[in-house]
Coordinates of C-alpha atoms (C1' of nucleotides) in Angstrom, one line a residue:
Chain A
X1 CA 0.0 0.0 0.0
X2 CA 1.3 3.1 -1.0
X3 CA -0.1 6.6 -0.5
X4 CA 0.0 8.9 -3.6
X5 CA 1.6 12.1 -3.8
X6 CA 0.0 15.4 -3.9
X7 CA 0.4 15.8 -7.3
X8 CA -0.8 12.0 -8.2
X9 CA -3.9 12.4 -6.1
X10 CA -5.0 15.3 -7.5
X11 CA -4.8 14.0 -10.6
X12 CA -7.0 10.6 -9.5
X13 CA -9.5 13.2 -8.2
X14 CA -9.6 15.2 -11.2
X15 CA -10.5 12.3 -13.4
X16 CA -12.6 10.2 -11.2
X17 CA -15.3 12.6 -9.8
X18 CA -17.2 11.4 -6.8
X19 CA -19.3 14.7 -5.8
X20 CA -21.8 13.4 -7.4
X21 CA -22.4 11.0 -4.7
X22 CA -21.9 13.9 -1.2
X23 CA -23.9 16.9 -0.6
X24 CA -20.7 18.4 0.5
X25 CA -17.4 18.8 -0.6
X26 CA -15.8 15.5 -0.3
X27 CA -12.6 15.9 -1.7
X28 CA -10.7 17.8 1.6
X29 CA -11.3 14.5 3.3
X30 CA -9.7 12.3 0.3
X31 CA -6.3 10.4 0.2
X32 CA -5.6 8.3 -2.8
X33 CA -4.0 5.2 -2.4
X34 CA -2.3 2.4 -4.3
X35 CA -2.7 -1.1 -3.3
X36 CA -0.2 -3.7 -5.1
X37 CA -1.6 -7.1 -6.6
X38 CA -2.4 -10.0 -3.8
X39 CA -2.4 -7.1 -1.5
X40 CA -4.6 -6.8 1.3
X41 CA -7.5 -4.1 1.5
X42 CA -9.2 -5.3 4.7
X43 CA -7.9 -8.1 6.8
X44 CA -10.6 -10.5 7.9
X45 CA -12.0 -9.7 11.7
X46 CA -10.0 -5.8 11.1
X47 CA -11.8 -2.7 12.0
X48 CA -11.6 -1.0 9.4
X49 CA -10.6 2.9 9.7
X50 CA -11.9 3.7 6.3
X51 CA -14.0 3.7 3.7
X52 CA -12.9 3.1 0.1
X53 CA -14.0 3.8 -3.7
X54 CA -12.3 2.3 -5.6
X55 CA -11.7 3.6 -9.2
X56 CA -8.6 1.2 -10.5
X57 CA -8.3 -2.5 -10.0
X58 CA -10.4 -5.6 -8.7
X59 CA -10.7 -7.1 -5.8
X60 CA -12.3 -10.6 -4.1
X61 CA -14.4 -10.4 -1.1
X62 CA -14.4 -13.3 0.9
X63 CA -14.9 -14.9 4.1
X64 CA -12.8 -18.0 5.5
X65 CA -14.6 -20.8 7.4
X66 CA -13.5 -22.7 10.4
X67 CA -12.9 -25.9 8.4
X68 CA -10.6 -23.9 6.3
X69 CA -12.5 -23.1 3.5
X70 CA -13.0 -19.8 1.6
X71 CA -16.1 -18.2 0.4
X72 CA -15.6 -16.3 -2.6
X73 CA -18.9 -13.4 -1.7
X74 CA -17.8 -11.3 -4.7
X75 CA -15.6 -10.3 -7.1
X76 CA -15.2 -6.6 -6.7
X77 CA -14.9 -4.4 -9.5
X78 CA -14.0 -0.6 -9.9
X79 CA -15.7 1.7 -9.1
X80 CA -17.3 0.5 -6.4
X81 CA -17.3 1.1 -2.5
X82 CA -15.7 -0.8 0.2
X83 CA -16.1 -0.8 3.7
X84 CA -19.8 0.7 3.5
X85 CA -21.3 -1.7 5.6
X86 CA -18.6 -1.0 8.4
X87 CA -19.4 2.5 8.7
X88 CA -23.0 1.5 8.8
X89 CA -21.8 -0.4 12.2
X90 CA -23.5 -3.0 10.4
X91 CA -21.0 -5.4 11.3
X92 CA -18.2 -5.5 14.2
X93 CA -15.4 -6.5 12.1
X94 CA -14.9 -7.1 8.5
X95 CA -14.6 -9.6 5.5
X96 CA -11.4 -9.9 4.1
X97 CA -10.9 -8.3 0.5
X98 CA -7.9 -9.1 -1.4
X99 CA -6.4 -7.0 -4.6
X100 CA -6.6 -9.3 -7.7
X101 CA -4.9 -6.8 -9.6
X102 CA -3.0 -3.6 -8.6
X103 CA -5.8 -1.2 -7.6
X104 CA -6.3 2.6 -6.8
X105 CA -8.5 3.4 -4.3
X106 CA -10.3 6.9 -2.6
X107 CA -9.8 6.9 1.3
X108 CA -12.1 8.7 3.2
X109 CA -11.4 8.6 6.9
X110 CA -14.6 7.2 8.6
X111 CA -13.5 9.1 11.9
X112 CA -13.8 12.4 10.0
X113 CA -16.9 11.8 8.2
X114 CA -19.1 9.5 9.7
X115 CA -21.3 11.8 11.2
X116 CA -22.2 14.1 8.2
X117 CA -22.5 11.1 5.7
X118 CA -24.9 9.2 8.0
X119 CA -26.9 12.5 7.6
X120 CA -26.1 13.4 3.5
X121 CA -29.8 12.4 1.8
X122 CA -27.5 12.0 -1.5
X123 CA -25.1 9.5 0.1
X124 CA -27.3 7.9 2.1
X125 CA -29.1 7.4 -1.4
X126 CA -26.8 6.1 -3.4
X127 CA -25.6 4.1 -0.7
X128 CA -28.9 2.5 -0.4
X129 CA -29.0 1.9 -4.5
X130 CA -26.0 0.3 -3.8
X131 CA -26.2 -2.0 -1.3
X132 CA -29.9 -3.8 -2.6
X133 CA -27.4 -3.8 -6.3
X134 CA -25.3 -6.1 -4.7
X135 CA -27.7 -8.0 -2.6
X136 CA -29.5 -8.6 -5.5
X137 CA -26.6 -9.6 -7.9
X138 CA -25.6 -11.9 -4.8
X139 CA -28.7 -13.6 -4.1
X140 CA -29.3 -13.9 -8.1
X141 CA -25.4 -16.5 -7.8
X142 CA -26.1 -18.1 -4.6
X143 CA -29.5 -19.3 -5.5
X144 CA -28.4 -20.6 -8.7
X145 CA -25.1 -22.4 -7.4
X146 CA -28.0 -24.1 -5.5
X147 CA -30.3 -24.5 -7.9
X148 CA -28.3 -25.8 -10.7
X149 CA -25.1 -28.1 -11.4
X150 CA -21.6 -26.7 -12.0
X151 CA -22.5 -27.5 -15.9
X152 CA -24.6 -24.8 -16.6
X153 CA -23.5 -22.4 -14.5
X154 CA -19.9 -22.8 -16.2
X155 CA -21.4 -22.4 -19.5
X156 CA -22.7 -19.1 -18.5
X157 CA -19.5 -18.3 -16.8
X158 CA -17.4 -18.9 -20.5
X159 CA -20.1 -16.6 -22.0
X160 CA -19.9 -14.0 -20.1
X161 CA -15.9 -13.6 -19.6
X162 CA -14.7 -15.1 -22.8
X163 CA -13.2 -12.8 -25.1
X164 CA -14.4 -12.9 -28.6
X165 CA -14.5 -16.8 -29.1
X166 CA -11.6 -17.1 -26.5
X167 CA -11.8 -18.3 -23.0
X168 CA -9.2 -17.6 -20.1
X169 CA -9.8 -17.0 -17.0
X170 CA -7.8 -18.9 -14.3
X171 CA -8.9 -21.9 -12.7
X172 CA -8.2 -21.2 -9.1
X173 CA -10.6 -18.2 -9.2
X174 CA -13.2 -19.4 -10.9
X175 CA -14.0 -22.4 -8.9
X176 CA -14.2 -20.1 -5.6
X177 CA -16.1 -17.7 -7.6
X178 CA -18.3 -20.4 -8.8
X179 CA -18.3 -22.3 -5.5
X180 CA -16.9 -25.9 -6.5
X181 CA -13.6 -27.4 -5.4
X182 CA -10.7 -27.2 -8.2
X183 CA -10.6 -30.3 -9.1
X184 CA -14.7 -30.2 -10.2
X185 CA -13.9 -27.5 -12.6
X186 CA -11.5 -29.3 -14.0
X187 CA -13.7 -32.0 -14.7
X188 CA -16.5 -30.0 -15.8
X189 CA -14.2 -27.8 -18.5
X190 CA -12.3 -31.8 -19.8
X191 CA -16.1 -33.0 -20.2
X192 CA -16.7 -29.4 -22.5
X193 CA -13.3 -30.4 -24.6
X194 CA -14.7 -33.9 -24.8
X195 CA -17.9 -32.8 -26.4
X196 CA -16.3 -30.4 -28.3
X197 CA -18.0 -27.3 -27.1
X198 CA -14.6 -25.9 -26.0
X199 CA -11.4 -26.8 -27.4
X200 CA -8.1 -25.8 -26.1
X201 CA -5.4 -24.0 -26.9
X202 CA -2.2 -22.1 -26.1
X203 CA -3.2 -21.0 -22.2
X204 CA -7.1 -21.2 -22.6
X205 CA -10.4 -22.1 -24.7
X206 CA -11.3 -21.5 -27.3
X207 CA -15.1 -21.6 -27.9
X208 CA -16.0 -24.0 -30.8
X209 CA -19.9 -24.7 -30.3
X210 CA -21.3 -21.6 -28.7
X211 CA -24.8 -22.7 -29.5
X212 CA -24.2 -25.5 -27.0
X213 CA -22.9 -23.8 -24.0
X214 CA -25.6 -21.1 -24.9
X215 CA -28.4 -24.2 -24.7
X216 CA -26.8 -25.0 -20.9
X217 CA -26.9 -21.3 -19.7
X218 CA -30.4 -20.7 -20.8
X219 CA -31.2 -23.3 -18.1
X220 CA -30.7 -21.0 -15.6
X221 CA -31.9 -17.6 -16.6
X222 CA -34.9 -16.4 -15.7
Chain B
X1 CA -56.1 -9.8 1.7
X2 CA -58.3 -7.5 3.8
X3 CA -58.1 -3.8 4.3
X4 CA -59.1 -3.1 8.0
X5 CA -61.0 -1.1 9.6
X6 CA -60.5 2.8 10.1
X7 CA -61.0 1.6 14.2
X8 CA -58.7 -1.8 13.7
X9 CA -56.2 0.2 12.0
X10 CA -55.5 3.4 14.8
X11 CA -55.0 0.2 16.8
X12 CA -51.8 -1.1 15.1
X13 CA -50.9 2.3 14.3
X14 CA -50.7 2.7 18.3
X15 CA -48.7 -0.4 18.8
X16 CA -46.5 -0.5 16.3
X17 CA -45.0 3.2 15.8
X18 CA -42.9 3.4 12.5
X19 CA -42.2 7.1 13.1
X20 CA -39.0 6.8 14.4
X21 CA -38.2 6.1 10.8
X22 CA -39.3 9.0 9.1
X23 CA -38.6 12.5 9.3
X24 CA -42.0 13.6 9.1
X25 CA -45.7 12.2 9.9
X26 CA -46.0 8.9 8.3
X27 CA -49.4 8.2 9.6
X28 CA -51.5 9.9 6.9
X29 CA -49.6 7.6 4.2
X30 CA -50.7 4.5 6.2
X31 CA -53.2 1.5 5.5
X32 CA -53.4 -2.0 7.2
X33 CA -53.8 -4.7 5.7
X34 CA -54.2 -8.3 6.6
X35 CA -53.1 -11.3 4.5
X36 CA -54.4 -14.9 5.2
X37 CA -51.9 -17.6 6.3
X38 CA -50.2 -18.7 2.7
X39 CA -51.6 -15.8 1.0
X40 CA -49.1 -14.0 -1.5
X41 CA -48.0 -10.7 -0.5
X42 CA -45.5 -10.0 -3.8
X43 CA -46.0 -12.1 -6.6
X44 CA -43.3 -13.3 -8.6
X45 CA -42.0 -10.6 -11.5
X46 CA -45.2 -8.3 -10.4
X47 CA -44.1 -4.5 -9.6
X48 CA -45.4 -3.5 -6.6
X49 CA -47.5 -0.5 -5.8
X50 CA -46.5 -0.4 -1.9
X51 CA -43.7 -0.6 0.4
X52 CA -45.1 -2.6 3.3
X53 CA -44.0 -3.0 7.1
X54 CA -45.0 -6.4 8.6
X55 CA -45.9 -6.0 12.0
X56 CA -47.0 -8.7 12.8
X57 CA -46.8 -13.0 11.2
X58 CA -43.8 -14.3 8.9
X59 CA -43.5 -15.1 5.3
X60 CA -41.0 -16.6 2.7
X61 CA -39.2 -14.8 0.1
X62 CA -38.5 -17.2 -2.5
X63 CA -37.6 -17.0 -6.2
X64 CA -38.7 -20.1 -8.6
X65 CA -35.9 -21.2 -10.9
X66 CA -36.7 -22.0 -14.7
X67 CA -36.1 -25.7 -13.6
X68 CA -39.0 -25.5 -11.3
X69 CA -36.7 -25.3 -8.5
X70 CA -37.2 -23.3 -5.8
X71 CA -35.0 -21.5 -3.7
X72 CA -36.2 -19.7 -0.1
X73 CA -33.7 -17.0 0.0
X74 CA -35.2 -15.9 3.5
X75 CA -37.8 -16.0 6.3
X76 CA -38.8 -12.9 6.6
X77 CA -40.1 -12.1 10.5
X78 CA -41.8 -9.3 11.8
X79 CA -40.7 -6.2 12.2
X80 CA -40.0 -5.3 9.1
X81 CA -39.5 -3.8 5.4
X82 CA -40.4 -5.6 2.8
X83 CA -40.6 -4.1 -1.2
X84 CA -37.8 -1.4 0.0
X85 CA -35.5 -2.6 -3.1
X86 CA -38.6 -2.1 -5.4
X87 CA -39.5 1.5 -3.7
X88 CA -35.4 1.7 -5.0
X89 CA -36.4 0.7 -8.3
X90 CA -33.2 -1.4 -7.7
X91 CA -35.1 -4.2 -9.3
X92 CA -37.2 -4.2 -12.6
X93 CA -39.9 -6.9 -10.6
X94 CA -39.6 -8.2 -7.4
X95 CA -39.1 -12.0 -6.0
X96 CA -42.5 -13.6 -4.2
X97 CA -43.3 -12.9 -1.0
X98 CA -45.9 -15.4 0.8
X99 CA -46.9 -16.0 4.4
X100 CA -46.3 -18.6 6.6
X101 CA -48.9 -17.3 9.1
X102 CA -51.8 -14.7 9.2
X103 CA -49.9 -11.3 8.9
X104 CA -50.3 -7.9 9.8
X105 CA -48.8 -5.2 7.6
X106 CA -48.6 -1.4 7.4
X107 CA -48.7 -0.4 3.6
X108 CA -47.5 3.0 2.7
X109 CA -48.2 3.8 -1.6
X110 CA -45.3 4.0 -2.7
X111 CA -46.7 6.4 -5.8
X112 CA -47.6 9.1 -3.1
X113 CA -44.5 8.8 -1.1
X114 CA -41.9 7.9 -3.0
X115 CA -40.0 11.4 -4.1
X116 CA -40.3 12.3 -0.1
X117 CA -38.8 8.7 1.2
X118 CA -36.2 9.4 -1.0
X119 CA -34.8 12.8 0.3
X120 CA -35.5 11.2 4.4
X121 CA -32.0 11.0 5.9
X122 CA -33.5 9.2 8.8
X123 CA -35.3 6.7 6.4
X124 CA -32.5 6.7 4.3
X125 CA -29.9 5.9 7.1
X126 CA -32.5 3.0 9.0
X127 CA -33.0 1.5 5.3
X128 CA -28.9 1.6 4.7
X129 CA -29.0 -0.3 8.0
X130 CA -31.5 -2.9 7.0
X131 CA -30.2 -3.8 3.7
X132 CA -26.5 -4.6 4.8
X133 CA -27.7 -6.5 8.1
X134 CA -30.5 -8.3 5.7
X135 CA -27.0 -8.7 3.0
X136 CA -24.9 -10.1 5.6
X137 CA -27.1 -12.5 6.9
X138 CA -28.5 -13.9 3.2
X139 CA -24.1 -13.9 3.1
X140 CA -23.5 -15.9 5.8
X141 CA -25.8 -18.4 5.2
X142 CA -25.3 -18.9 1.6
X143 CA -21.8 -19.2 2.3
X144 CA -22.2 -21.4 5.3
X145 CA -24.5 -23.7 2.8
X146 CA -21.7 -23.7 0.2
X147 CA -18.8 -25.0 3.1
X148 CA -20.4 -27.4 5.0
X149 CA -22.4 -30.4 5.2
X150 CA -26.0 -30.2 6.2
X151 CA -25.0 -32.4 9.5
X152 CA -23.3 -29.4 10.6
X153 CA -26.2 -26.9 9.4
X154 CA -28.9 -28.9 10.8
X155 CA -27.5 -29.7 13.9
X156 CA -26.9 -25.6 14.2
X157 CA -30.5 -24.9 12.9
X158 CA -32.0 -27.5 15.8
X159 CA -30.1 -25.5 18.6
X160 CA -31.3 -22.4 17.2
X161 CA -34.7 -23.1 16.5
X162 CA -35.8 -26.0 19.2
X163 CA -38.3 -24.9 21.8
X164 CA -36.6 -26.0 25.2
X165 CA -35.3 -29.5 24.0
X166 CA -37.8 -30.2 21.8
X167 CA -37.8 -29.2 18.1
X168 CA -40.3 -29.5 15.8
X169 CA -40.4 -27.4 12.7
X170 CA -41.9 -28.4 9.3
X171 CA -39.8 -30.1 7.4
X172 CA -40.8 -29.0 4.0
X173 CA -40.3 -25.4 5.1
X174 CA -36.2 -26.3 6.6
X175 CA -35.0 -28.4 3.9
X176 CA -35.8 -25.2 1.8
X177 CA -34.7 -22.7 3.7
X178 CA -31.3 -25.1 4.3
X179 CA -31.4 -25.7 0.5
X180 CA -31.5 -29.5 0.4
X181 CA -34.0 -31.6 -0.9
X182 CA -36.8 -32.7 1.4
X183 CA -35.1 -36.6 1.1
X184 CA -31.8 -35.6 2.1
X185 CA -33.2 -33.5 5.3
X186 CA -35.2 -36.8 6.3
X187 CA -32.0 -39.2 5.7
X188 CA -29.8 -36.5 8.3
X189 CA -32.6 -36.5 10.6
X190 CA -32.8 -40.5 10.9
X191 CA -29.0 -40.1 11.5
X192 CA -28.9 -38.5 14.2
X193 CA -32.2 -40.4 15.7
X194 CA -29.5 -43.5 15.3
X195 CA -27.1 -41.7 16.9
X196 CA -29.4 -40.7 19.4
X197 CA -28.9 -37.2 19.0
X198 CA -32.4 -36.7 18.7
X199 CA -35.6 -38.8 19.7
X200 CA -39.1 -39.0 17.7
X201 CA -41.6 -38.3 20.3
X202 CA -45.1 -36.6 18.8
X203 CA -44.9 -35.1 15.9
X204 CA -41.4 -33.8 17.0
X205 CA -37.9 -34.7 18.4
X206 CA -36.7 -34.6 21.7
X207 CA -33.2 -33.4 21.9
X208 CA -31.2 -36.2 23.7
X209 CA -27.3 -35.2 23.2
X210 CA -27.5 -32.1 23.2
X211 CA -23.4 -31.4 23.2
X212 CA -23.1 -33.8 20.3
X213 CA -25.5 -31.2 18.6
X214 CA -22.9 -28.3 19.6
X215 CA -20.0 -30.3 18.8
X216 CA -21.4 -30.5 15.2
X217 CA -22.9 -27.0 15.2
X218 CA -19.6 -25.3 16.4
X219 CA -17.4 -26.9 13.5
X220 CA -19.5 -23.5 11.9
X221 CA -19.2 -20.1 13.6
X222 CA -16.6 -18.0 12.9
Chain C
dA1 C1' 18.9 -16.8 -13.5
dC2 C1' 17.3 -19.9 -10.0
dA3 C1' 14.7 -21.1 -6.3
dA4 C1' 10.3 -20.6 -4.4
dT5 C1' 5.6 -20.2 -5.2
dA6 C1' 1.4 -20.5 -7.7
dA7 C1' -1.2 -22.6 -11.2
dT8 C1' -2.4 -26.5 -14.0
dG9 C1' -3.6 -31.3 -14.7
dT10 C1' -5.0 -36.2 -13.7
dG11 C1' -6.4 -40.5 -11.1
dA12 C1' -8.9 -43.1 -7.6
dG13 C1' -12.1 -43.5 -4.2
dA14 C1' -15.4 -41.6 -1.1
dT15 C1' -19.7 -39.0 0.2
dA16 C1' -23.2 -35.6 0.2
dT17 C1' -27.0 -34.9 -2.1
dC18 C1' -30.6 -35.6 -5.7
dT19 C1' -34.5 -37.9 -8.3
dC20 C1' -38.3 -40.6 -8.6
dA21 C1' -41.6 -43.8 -7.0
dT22 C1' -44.9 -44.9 -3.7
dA23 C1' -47.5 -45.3 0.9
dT24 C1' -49.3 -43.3 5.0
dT25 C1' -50.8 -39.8 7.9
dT26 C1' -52.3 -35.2 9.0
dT27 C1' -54.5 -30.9 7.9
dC28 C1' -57.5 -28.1 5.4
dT29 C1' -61.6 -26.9 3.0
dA30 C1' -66.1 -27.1 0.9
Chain D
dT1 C1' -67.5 -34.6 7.7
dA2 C1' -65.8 -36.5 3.5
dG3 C1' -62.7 -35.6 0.0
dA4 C1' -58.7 -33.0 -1.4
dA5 C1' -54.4 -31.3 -0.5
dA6 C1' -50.3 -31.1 2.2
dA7 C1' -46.9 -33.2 5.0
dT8 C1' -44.5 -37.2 6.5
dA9 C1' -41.9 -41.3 5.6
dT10 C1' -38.9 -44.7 3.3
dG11 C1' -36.4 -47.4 -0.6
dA12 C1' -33.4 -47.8 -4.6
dG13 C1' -30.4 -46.0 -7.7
dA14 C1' -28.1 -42.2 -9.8
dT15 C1' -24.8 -38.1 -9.9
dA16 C1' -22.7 -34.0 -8.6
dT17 C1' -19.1 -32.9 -6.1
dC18 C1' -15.3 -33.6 -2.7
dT19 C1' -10.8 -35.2 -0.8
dC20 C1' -6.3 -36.5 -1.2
dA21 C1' -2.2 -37.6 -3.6
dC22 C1' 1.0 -36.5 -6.9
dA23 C1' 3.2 -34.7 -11.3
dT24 C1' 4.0 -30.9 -14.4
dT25 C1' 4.3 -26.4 -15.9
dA26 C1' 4.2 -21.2 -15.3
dT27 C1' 5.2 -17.1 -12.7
dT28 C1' 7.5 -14.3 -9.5
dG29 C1' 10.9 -12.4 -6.4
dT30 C1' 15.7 -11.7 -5.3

DNA sequence: ACAATAATGTGAGATATCTCATATTTTCTA
DNA sequence: TAGAAAATATGAGATATCTCACATTATTGT
């Protein structure tokens, strides 16, 4: 984690507006910071001191279980706020969220702030628009990972991140994302090659019968 | 669905004050209504015309699957919102709502309130609030579903939801809301009736190890 | 440039969970 | 209060998914 220079920040600031969001002037209470890739945004069980928007870079929310394994909640996307739900006191301590790639990120000092944005109508809004966005898009995956095999929900998957005809997304992220072990996945994408609907090549897939992965993810959609 | 009474409705209106929540006087927006045990409150993909406050009774939000499966994404108990992501216009049609029991609900039109919810700081703030402790719950049990066996899940849902040491909840309502099928719940409970966890007695089960119970329930919590 | 680390890939065997069929009992409703 | 609908119950067989073990191939840090 690295904190940006004066100069840096203000550029950042300039080119990623976020008044839209405050009734007030937001930006005196603004650092800008760089987090590297793998880094760490929020440690799981942390108090978080502030809250982030994230302009640059990804993230993966997640949550690790007694037994040892990990939750993939969500993969976090710029721009997008972190930490909200802290603030809120919603929770004591936090998930953990994890840089996927290096990210730039808005801090705004909950100690500062908290009391004039748990009052702002405008942030208070958004904030709102925001949180039932997620809950939707999150209750949307986890009832389908229940509702339907690894198969279709793969095939949607490849549709939706494949570039062009081309597949490549790594395996270890996916099957967290996706919520099956690594070797499933593995299974699952050898029984696509077998059937021809992917075929692969140099590091990934490439997508040789659309129409059939497009016949599996139309299971699910409703 | 029945309207009440101008006399029936001051009642609840007494009882249950909602104007903690608002920033100005609620009351004029206000009818009760009362829904029949298994009666729909939000149809599925309907757009609703009110945001509603259940009072009193419980219901199931659910969403049906194009495979005809359905997934219970929460019991939804009284006190509470319910419609708030629709007032958001966060979602194009809602999920279905239906109760479990005879319910009592304050419904506020959410054409002739709508542009003043919106502005309502305290509203605002409480509904912020409700949506990430309604987001982190729907988290932790999806996730909790995902990592472990339902041996673990049901042993923790019997501690939570037994009466003394006897439980005795439908099971076509828990192997939904635990997201198994109704075969497998039955097959987990006859476990642990061999393992004389539990005892049939009634139209229940007597818990008869409890600590075995915990032992399972506690490979959970985090 | 090399060692360490992460990602990929595959096999074998186990198990958690599902589907479907069918019978009985309880609860609701006309 | 009888008939319909819902809930309970159990068997048999299938399958989706997991665990663990191990080998190979990239990627990364120093």
């Amino acid at each position: 984690m690295r904190k940006l220079s004066l100069e840096e920040s203000k550029h950042y600031i300039e080119h990623y507006p976020i008044s839209q969001y405050f009734s007030f002037d937001i930006t005196p209470f603004i650092q800008v910071y760089e987090f590297d890739k793998g880094e760490y945004i929020f440690h799981e069980h942390s108090f978080p001191d502030y809250l982030y928007y994230m302009i640059e870079g990804k993230a993966k929310l997640y949550v690790t279980h007694k037994n040892g394994k990990i939750s993939l909640i969500d993969f976090i996307t710029s721009p997008t706020f972190m930490g909200e739900m802290e603030l809120l006191n919603a929770e004591r301590y936090s998930k953990g969220i994890q840089t996927v790639t290096t990210s730039i990120c808005f801090a705004i000092s909950i100690r500062e702030v908290k009391e004039k944005l748990l009052a702002d109508p405008v942030f208070l809004k958004m904030l709102c628009l925001f949180l039932s966005q997620k809950t939707m898009n999150a209750t949307a995956k986890y009832t389908q990972n229940q509702a339907y095999p690894l198969e279709n929900r793969l095939a949607s998957f490849i549709l939706l991140s494949s570039d062009q005809q081309f597949y490549k997304e790594k395996h270890t992220e996916v099957c967290e994302y996706l919520g099956v072990s690594y070797r499933h996945l593995l299974f699952v994408l050898a029984h696509f090659c077998e059937e021809e609907y992917l075929t692969k090549k140099d590091r990934g897939y490439v997508l040789t019968n659309r129409q059939a992965l497009e016949k599996l993810a139309s299971e699910i959609t409703y």
